[in-house]
Short mmCIF file of C-alpha atoms and ligand atoms in Angstrom, two decimals:
data_model
loop_
_atom_site.label_atom_id
_atom_site.label_comp_id
_atom_site.label_asym_id
_atom_site.label_seq_id
_atom_site.Cartn_x
_atom_site.Cartn_y
_atom_site.Cartn_z
CA UNK A 77 0.00 0.00 0.00
CA UNK A 78 1.36 3.39 -0.92
CA UNK A 79 1.75 5.68 2.09
CA UNK A 80 1.80 8.91 0.14
CA UNK A 81 -1.29 9.45 -1.98
CA UNK A 82 -0.40 11.42 -5.04
CA UNK A 83 -3.43 13.45 -6.00
CA UNK A 84 -3.14 15.87 -8.86
CA UNK A 85 0.65 15.89 -8.41
CA UNK A 86 0.39 16.84 -4.74
CA UNK A 87 1.23 14.68 -1.75
CA UNK A 88 -1.31 13.76 0.91
CA UNK A 89 -0.49 11.77 4.04
CA UNK A 90 -3.21 10.19 6.15
CA UNK A 91 -1.73 9.02 9.45
CA UNK A 92 -3.82 7.17 12.04
CA UNK A 93 -2.97 7.81 15.69
CA UNK A 94 -4.05 4.55 17.32
CA UNK A 95 -3.68 2.53 20.51
CA UNK A 96 -4.68 -0.72 22.15
CA UNK A 97 -5.78 0.72 25.50
CA UNK A 98 -7.94 3.80 25.85
CA UNK A 99 -6.75 6.93 27.61
CA UNK A 100 -3.09 6.58 26.67
CA UNK A 101 -2.87 9.93 24.84
CA UNK A 102 -4.09 9.61 21.23
CA UNK A 103 -6.13 12.82 21.26
CA UNK A 104 -3.33 14.62 23.10
CA UNK A 105 -0.92 13.41 20.42
CA UNK A 106 -3.17 14.48 17.53
CA UNK A 107 -3.56 17.99 18.96
CA UNK A 108 0.08 18.54 19.85
CA UNK A 109 1.63 16.83 16.86
CA UNK A 110 -0.66 18.80 14.51
CA UNK A 111 0.40 22.06 16.15
CA UNK A 112 4.07 21.04 16.01
CA UNK A 113 3.75 20.10 12.31
CA UNK A 114 2.30 23.54 11.58
CA UNK A 115 5.53 25.00 12.96
CA UNK A 116 7.31 23.10 10.17
CA UNK A 117 5.07 24.98 7.72
CA UNK A 118 3.02 21.90 6.88
CA UNK A 119 -0.64 22.00 5.99
CA UNK A 120 -2.31 19.87 8.66
CA UNK A 121 -5.84 18.70 9.40
CA UNK A 122 -6.71 16.93 12.67
CA UNK A 123 -9.62 14.58 12.06
CA UNK A 124 -11.62 12.95 14.84
CA UNK A 125 -12.53 9.42 13.77
CA UNK A 126 -13.68 8.51 17.28
CA UNK A 127 -17.30 8.80 16.14
CA UNK A 128 -18.76 7.38 19.37
CA UNK A 129 -16.60 9.05 22.04
CA UNK A 130 -15.31 12.14 20.26
CA UNK A 131 -12.99 14.35 22.30
CA UNK A 132 -10.80 16.29 19.90
CA UNK A 133 -12.93 19.46 19.85
CA UNK A 134 -13.52 19.35 23.60
CA UNK A 135 -9.80 19.20 24.36
CA UNK A 136 -9.39 22.34 22.26
CA UNK A 137 -12.18 24.18 24.06
CA UNK A 138 -14.51 23.88 21.05
CA UNK A 139 -17.98 22.67 21.96
CA UNK A 140 -20.40 23.63 19.23
CA UNK A 141 -20.26 21.89 15.87
CA UNK A 142 -23.44 22.11 13.79
CA UNK A 143 -22.03 19.68 11.20
CA UNK A 144 -19.48 16.92 11.85
CA UNK A 145 -17.73 13.88 10.38
CA UNK A 146 -20.68 11.81 11.63
CA UNK A 147 -22.97 13.79 9.29
CA UNK A 148 -20.55 13.26 6.39
CA UNK A 149 -20.52 9.50 7.09
CA UNK A 150 -24.33 9.56 7.09
CA UNK A 151 -24.22 11.11 3.61
CA UNK A 152 -25.69 14.42 4.80
CA UNK A 153 -23.04 16.62 3.20
CA UNK A 154 -19.44 17.11 2.09
CA UNK A 155 -16.27 16.88 4.16
CA UNK A 156 -15.34 20.56 3.73
CA UNK A 157 -18.59 21.49 5.51
CA UNK A 158 -17.25 19.79 8.66
CA UNK A 159 -14.02 21.81 8.81
CA UNK A 160 -13.51 24.23 11.72
CA UNK A 161 -10.56 26.47 12.49
CA UNK A 162 -9.29 26.74 16.04
CA UNK A 163 -8.06 30.15 17.24
CA UNK A 164 -4.49 28.81 16.89
CA UNK A 165 -5.08 28.28 13.18
CA UNK A 166 -5.28 24.49 13.58
CA UNK A 167 -7.87 23.03 11.22
CA UNK A 168 -10.01 20.28 12.67
CA UNK A 169 -12.74 17.95 11.45
CA UNK A 170 -14.66 16.96 14.60
CA UNK A 171 -16.95 14.03 15.30
CA UNK A 172 -20.28 14.28 17.13
CA UNK A 173 -21.00 13.65 20.76
CA UNK A 174 -24.08 11.67 19.76
CA UNK A 175 -24.27 7.89 20.03
CA UNK A 176 -26.25 7.62 16.79
CA UNK A 177 -24.85 4.90 14.48
CA UNK A 178 -22.92 6.03 11.40
CA UNK A 179 -21.90 4.21 8.27
CA UNK A 180 -18.26 3.76 9.29
CA UNK A 181 -17.53 1.87 6.08
CA UNK A 182 -17.82 5.16 4.17
CA UNK A 183 -14.67 6.32 5.97
CA UNK A 184 -12.35 5.15 3.18
CA UNK A 185 -14.25 7.18 0.59
CA UNK A 186 -14.34 10.20 2.95
CA UNK A 187 -10.57 10.09 3.50
CA UNK A 188 -10.05 10.08 -0.25
CA UNK A 189 -11.94 13.37 -0.60
CA UNK A 190 -10.03 15.81 -2.81
CA UNK A 191 -10.49 18.38 -0.09
CA UNK A 192 -7.72 16.68 1.94
CA UNK A 193 -5.28 16.98 -0.95
CA UNK A 194 -1.81 18.27 -0.13
CA UNK A 195 -2.33 17.94 3.64
CA UNK A 196 -0.99 15.81 6.44
CA UNK A 197 -4.16 14.42 8.02
CA UNK A 198 -3.78 13.14 11.58
CA UNK A 199 -6.64 10.77 12.36
CA UNK A 200 -7.66 10.44 16.02
CA UNK A 201 -8.83 6.85 16.22
CA UNK A 202 -10.93 5.03 18.79
CA UNK A 203 -8.90 2.68 21.04
CA UNK A 204 -8.73 -1.09 20.76
CA UNK A 205 -10.19 -3.35 18.15
CA UNK A 206 -13.93 -2.75 18.12
CA UNK A 207 -15.71 -2.11 14.78
CA UNK A 208 -14.94 1.60 14.47
CA UNK A 209 -11.32 1.15 15.55
CA UNK A 210 -10.71 -1.60 12.97
CA UNK A 211 -12.34 0.54 10.27
CA UNK A 212 -9.95 3.38 11.13
CA UNK A 213 -6.94 1.05 10.98
CA UNK A 214 -8.03 -0.23 7.58
CA UNK A 215 -8.36 3.22 5.98
CA UNK A 216 -5.13 4.80 7.24
CA UNK A 217 -2.16 3.94 5.02
CA UNK A 218 0.20 4.87 7.87
CA UNK A 219 -0.21 4.70 11.64
CA UNK A 220 1.57 5.79 14.79
CA UNK A 221 0.96 3.56 17.81
CA UNK A 222 0.61 5.39 21.13
CA UNK A 223 1.24 3.51 24.36
CA UNK A 224 2.13 4.21 27.94
CA UNK A 225 5.10 2.30 29.40
CA UNK A 226 2.93 -0.19 31.30
CA UNK A 227 2.34 -3.87 30.60
CA UNK A 228 -1.48 -3.88 30.04
CA UNK A 229 -1.19 -1.07 27.46
CA UNK A 230 1.72 -2.80 25.74
CA UNK A 231 -0.11 -6.12 25.49
CA UNK A 232 -3.12 -4.39 23.90
CA UNK A 233 -0.88 -2.41 21.54
CA UNK A 234 0.59 -5.72 20.36
CA UNK A 235 -2.89 -6.83 19.25
CA UNK A 236 -3.31 -3.64 17.22
CA UNK A 237 0.14 -4.10 15.67
CA UNK A 238 -0.78 -7.61 14.61
CA UNK A 239 -3.93 -6.30 12.86
CA UNK A 240 -1.83 -3.62 11.09
CA UNK A 241 0.63 -6.27 9.92
CA UNK A 242 -2.28 -8.29 8.55
CA UNK A 243 -3.60 -5.34 6.55
CA UNK A 244 -0.20 -4.09 5.32
CA UNK A 245 -0.69 -0.79 7.12
CA UNK A 246 2.65 0.96 7.48
CA UNK A 247 3.52 1.39 11.15
CA UNK A 248 5.76 4.46 11.30
CA UNK A 249 6.68 3.74 14.90
CA UNK A 250 5.73 3.96 18.55
CA UNK A 251 5.11 7.01 20.71
CA UNK A 252 5.66 6.26 24.39
CA UNK A 253 3.50 8.71 26.32
CA UNK A 254 3.31 9.69 30.00
CA UNK A 255 6.88 8.58 30.59
CA UNK A 256 7.88 9.35 34.17
CA UNK A 257 11.44 10.56 34.54
CA UNK A 258 13.28 8.88 37.41
CA UNK A 259 10.60 6.15 37.72
CA UNK A 260 12.15 2.69 37.60
CA UNK A 261 8.88 0.76 37.71
CA UNK A 262 7.99 1.23 34.06
CA UNK A 263 8.88 -0.55 30.84
CA UNK A 264 11.95 0.93 29.19
CA UNK A 265 12.04 2.25 25.64
CA UNK A 266 14.51 -0.49 24.70
CA UNK A 267 12.18 -3.21 26.00
CA UNK A 268 9.26 -1.67 24.10
CA UNK A 269 11.29 -1.61 20.88
CA UNK A 270 12.34 -5.23 21.23
CA UNK A 271 8.82 -6.39 22.16
CA UNK A 272 7.18 -4.63 19.20
CA UNK A 273 10.16 -4.98 16.80
CA UNK A 274 9.42 -1.37 15.89
CA UNK A 275 11.23 1.91 16.54
CA UNK A 276 10.15 4.26 19.31
CA UNK A 277 10.09 7.58 17.47
CA UNK A 278 9.22 9.71 20.47
CA UNK A 279 9.00 9.64 24.25
CA UNK A 280 6.56 12.17 25.70
CA UNK A 281 7.00 12.71 29.43
CA UNK A 282 4.16 13.13 31.87
CA UNK A 283 3.78 16.88 31.92
CA UNK A 284 1.34 19.05 33.85
CA UNK A 285 1.31 21.57 30.99
CA UNK A 286 -0.75 19.09 28.90
CA UNK A 287 -3.73 19.54 31.25
CA UNK A 288 -3.04 23.24 31.75
CA UNK A 289 -3.25 23.66 27.96
CA UNK A 290 -6.56 21.75 27.80
CA UNK A 291 -7.93 24.01 30.55
CA UNK A 292 -7.09 26.99 28.36
CA UNK A 293 -8.50 25.26 25.26
CA UNK A 294 -5.19 24.94 23.46
CA UNK A 295 -2.37 22.52 22.71
CA UNK A 296 0.50 22.19 25.15
CA UNK A 297 2.83 23.08 22.26
CA UNK A 298 1.14 26.48 22.12
CA UNK A 299 0.48 26.90 25.85
CA UNK A 300 4.14 26.34 26.74
CA UNK A 301 6.38 25.79 23.72
CA UNK A 302 9.33 25.07 26.04
CA UNK A 303 7.68 22.39 28.19
CA UNK A 304 9.17 18.91 28.04
CA UNK A 305 6.06 17.45 26.32
CA UNK A 306 6.07 20.25 23.71
CA UNK A 307 9.72 19.63 22.87
CA UNK A 308 9.00 15.89 22.58
CA UNK A 309 6.13 16.55 20.13
CA UNK A 310 8.30 18.91 18.06
CA UNK A 311 10.96 16.19 17.79
CA UNK A 312 8.32 13.70 16.58
CA UNK A 313 7.05 16.25 14.05
CA UNK A 314 10.61 16.75 12.76
CA UNK A 315 11.01 12.99 12.40
CA UNK A 316 7.71 12.72 10.47
CA UNK A 317 8.68 15.33 7.91
CA UNK A 318 12.33 14.26 7.70
CA UNK A 319 13.69 17.52 9.05
CA UNK A 320 16.20 18.37 11.72
CA UNK A 321 14.81 19.43 15.10
CA UNK A 322 16.46 22.61 16.32
CA UNK A 323 16.05 23.33 20.05
CA UNK A 324 14.86 26.85 20.81
CA UNK A 325 17.58 29.34 21.75
CA UNK A 326 16.12 29.63 25.24
CA UNK A 327 16.84 25.94 25.87
CA UNK A 328 20.37 26.13 24.52
CA UNK A 329 21.10 29.09 26.83
CA UNK A 330 19.57 27.20 29.77
CA UNK A 331 21.81 24.20 29.08
CA UNK A 332 24.88 26.42 28.69
CA UNK A 333 24.08 28.14 31.97
CA UNK A 334 23.69 24.76 33.70
CA UNK A 335 27.08 23.71 32.26
CA UNK A 336 28.76 26.86 33.59
CA UNK A 337 27.34 26.29 37.06
CA UNK A 338 28.90 22.78 37.30
N1 ATP B 107 2.05 13.37 28.51
C1 ATP B 107 1.01 13.59 29.31
N2 ATP B 107 1.19 14.17 30.53
C2 ATP B 107 0.14 14.39 31.34
N3 ATP B 107 -1.15 14.10 31.05
C3 ATP B 107 -1.39 13.53 29.85
C4 ATP B 107 -0.33 13.25 28.92
N4 ATP B 107 -0.89 12.69 27.82
C5 ATP B 107 -2.22 12.62 28.04
N5 ATP B 107 -2.53 13.12 29.25
C6 ATP B 107 -3.85 13.19 29.86
O1 ATP B 107 -4.39 11.86 29.91
C7 ATP B 107 -5.77 11.85 29.62
C8 ATP B 107 -6.05 10.92 28.45
O2 ATP B 107 -5.44 11.47 27.28
P1 ATP B 107 -6.18 11.42 25.85
O3 ATP B 107 -7.57 11.90 25.96
O4 ATP B 107 -5.28 12.09 24.89
O5 ATP B 107 -6.16 9.84 25.61
P2 ATP B 107 -6.87 9.02 24.44
O6 ATP B 107 -5.94 7.90 24.10
O7 ATP B 107 -7.27 9.92 23.35
O8 ATP B 107 -8.16 8.48 25.21
P3 ATP B 107 -9.42 7.71 24.53
O9 ATP B 107 -8.94 6.34 24.22
O10 ATP B 107 -10.44 7.75 25.64
O11 ATP B 107 -9.81 8.49 23.32
C9 ATP B 107 -6.17 13.30 29.37
O12 ATP B 107 -6.70 13.85 30.54
C10 ATP B 107 -4.85 13.98 29.02
O13 ATP B 107 -4.84 15.33 29.40
MG1 MG B 108 -9.17 10.25 22.47
#
C-alpha cells in the first residue's frame, strides 16, 4: 500500500494515531503533533474518527459543531462542511458527541476526498479493536501507535500491531506517552522496541502543561512551547517530515548556563 497518496501531483499523508488501550494519549498526540507540524510549515488537518466518544474538539475548548464527520458519514453533506478552524489556526474535522450509528464503512471514501489533498491528516482513532477502531486502521495507510510504558497497554498495543501487519498498514513507529522521569517501575524504551520490533520515534513525558493547555483550550505546544512534552512533540514532528529538530535558543542558553554552574 502506498503511504503517500499522489493526487493531482500533490502529496497527501493520512496518518492514524491509534492505541490498544484507551486513555493513553491519542487525542493529546493528535492535537500537539498537529500544532508542532504547523511550525514546520506543513498543511495539517486533525480529524476525529472517534465517532462514538469524540474528544478532539472538547480538548481544544470547542464545543459547538453544527455539522461533523458523523454527518458526512451519514451522507448528509461534504467533508469541507465539517471543517472548523481553532483560534491557533489548527484546522479540525470533529466528530459528534451523539451515540447515533454512522456508516463507518464510508470512511475510506471520505478520506479520499479531494479536499484533503496536499495535507498531512492526523486521524484520532478510537482505542482497541472494536468495529470503528478496525475501520480506522483499515483506511489509514500509515499509523503511529501510542502507548504508555505499562504492561497492560503494551499487550493491547501488540494486538493492534498484529492487525496492522495483517492489513499491510505501514507502522511508522511507537510514541511512548506519560513517561515518568526517574521512575524505575515502568517498561523501558529499549524493552518496548524489542517487544514490538518497531522503533520508538518519540518519548513524551508526563507533563502538567498538557492539562493546563486543555484548561485553556489549546495545545500544550502552544500553551508552553518550552515544556518537556512540547519539545518531545516537536521532535516527533521533525522525524515525520524528515527535518532536523532545532532546540529553541532559550533551551540552549539554559543548558549552557547549567554547564557553567557545574
Ligand atoms: N504526557 C502527558 N502528561 C500528562 N497528562 C497527559 C499526557 N498525555 C495525556 N494526558 C492526559 O491523559 C488523559 C487521556 O489522554 P487522551 O484523551 O489524549 O487519551 P486518548 O488515548 O485519546 O483516550 P481515549 O482512548 O479515551 O480516546 C487526558 O486527561 C490527558 O490530558
Ligand atoms: Mg481520544
